[in-house]
CSV table of C-alpha atoms in Angstrom, one decimal:
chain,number,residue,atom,x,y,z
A,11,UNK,CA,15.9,183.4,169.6
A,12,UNK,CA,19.4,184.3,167.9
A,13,UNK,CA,20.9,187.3,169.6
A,14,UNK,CA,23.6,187.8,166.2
A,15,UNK,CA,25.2,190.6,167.9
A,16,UNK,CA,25.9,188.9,171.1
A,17,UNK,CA,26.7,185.7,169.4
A,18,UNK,CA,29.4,187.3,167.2
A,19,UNK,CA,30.9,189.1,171.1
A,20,UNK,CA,31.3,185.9,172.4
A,21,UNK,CA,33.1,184.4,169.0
A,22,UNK,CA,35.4,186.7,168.8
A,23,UNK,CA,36.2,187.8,172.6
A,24,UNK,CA,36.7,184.2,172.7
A,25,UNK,CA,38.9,184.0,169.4
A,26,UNK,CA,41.3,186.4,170.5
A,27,UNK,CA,41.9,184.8,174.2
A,28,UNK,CA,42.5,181.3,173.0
A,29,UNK,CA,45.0,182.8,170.3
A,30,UNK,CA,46.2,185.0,172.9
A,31,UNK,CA,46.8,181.6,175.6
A,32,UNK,CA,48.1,179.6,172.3
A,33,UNK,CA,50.7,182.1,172.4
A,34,UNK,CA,51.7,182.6,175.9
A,35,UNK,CA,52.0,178.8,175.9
A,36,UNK,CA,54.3,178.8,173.3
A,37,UNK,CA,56.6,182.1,174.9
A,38,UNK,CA,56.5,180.2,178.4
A,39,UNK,CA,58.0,177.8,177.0
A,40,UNK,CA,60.8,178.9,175.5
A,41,UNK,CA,61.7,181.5,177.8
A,42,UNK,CA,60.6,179.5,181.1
A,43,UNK,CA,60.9,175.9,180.1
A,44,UNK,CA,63.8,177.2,177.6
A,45,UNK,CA,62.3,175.3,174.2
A,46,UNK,CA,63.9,176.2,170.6
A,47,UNK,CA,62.2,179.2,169.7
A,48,UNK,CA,61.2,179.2,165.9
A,49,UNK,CA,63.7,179.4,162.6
A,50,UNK,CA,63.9,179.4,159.4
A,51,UNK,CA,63.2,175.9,158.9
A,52,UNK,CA,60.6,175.1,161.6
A,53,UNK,CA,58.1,176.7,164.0
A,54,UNK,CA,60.2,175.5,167.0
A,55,UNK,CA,60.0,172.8,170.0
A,56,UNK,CA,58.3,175.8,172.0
A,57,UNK,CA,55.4,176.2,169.6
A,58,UNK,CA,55.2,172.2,168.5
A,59,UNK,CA,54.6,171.4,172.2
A,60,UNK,CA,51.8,173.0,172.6
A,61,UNK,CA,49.8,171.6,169.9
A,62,UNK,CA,48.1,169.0,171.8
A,63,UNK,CA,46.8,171.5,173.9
A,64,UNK,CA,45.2,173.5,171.5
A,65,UNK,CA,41.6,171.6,171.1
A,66,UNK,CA,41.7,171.6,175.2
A,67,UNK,CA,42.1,175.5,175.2
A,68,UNK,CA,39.4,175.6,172.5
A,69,UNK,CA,36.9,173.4,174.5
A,70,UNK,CA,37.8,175.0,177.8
A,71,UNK,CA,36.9,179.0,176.2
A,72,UNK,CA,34.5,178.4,173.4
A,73,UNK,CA,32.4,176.4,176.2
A,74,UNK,CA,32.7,178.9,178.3
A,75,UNK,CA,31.7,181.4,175.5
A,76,UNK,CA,28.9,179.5,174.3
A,77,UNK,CA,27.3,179.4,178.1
A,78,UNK,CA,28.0,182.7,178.5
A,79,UNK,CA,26.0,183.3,174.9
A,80,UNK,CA,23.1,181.1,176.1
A,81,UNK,CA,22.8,182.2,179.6
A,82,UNK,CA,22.9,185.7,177.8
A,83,UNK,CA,19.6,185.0,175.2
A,84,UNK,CA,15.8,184.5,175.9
A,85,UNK,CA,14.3,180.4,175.6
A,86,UNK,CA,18.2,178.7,174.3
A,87,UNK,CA,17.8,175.7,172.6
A,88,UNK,CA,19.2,172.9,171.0
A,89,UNK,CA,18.6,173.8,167.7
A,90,UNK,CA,20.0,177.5,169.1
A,91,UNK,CA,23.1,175.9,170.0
A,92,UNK,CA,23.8,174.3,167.0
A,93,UNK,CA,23.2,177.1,164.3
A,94,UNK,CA,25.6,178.7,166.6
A,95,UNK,CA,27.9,176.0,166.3
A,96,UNK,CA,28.3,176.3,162.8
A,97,UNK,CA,28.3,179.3,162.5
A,98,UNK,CA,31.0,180.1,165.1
A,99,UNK,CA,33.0,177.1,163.2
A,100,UNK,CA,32.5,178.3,159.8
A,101,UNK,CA,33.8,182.0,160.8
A,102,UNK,CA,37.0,180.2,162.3
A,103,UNK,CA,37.2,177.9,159.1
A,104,UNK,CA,37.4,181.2,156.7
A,105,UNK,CA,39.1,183.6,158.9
A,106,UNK,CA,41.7,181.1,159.7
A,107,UNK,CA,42.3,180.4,156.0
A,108,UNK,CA,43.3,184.5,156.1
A,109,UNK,CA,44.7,185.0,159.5
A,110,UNK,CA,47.2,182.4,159.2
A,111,UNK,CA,47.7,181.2,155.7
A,112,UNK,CA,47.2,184.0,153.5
A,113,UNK,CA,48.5,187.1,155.1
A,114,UNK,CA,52.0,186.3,155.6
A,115,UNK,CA,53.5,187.2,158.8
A,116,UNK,CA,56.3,185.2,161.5
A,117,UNK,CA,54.1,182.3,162.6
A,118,UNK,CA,51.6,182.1,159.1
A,119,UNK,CA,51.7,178.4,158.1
A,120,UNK,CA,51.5,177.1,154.2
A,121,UNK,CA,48.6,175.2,153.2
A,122,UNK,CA,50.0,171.9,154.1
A,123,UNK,CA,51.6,173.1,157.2
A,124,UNK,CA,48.6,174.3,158.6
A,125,UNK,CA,45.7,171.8,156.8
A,126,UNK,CA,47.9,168.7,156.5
A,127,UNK,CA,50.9,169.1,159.1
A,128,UNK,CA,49.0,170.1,162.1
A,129,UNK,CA,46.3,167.1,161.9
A,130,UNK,CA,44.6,166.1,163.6
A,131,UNK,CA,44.9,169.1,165.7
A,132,UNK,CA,43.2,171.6,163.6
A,133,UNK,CA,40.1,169.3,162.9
A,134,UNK,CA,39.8,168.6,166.9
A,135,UNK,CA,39.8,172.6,167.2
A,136,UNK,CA,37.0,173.2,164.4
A,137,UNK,CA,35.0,170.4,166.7
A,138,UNK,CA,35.5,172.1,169.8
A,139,UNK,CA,34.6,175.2,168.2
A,140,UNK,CA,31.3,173.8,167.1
A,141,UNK,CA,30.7,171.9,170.5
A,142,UNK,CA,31.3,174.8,172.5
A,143,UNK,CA,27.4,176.6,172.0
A,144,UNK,CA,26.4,173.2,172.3
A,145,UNK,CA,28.3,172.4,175.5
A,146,UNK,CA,27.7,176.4,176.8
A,147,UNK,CA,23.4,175.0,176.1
A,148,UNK,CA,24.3,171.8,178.5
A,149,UNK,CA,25.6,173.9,181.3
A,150,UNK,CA,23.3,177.0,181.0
């Protein structure tokens, strides 16, 4: 039975610590592995290099976060696991449109940089955000 409460901990506990790695990955690397940071005219050799490892954070955590939601509710199930899914993807779909599109700040991204310019990348995160209840009901 859906626990929405406990479902929406896991989403967002989750959110925040793969943004939170998405950035650490990107400061490692240019102060460690000294990449170009960001300019005027791109986000940077630092940041671009850890694309590919964004859907692989997003797996990784929202699996994680999904077993952690199904281990935490009475009789999971598939079907469980999937509303969850979509529902964890459609939250990311909308509040990314505002978190890093819409409200401008050093690392937003136009509508083409972030739904055009980082393909397939973005569409392999939304995936691994769905999968991740659906992995989570797998391992629980």
């Amino acid at each position: 039975m859906q626990n929405f409460g406990l479902s929406m901990l896991c989403f967002w506990v989750c959110y925040i610590v793969v943004t939170l790695v998405g950035i650490m990955h990107t400061i490692f690397n240019i102060y460690v592995l000294k990449m170009k940071p960001m300019d005027d005219t791109s986000m940077g050799e630092g940041y671009e290099r850890t694309k590919p490892w964004h859907p692989l954070y997003n797996i990784i955590l929202f699996s994680l976060a999904g077993w952690l939601y199904m281990e935490g509710i009475a009789n999971p199930s598939v079907k469980e696991a999937l509303i969850t899914g979509l529902i964890w993807a459609g939250i990311c779909i909308v509040f990314d449109v505002f978190g890093w599109v819409l409200i401008r700040h050093p690392w937003s991204l136009s509508f083409k940089g972030f739904y055009v310019d980082y393909q397939p990348w973005i569409t392999l995160i939304y995936l691994a955000i769905f999968l991740g209840p659906i992995v989570g009901y797998c391992l629980a």
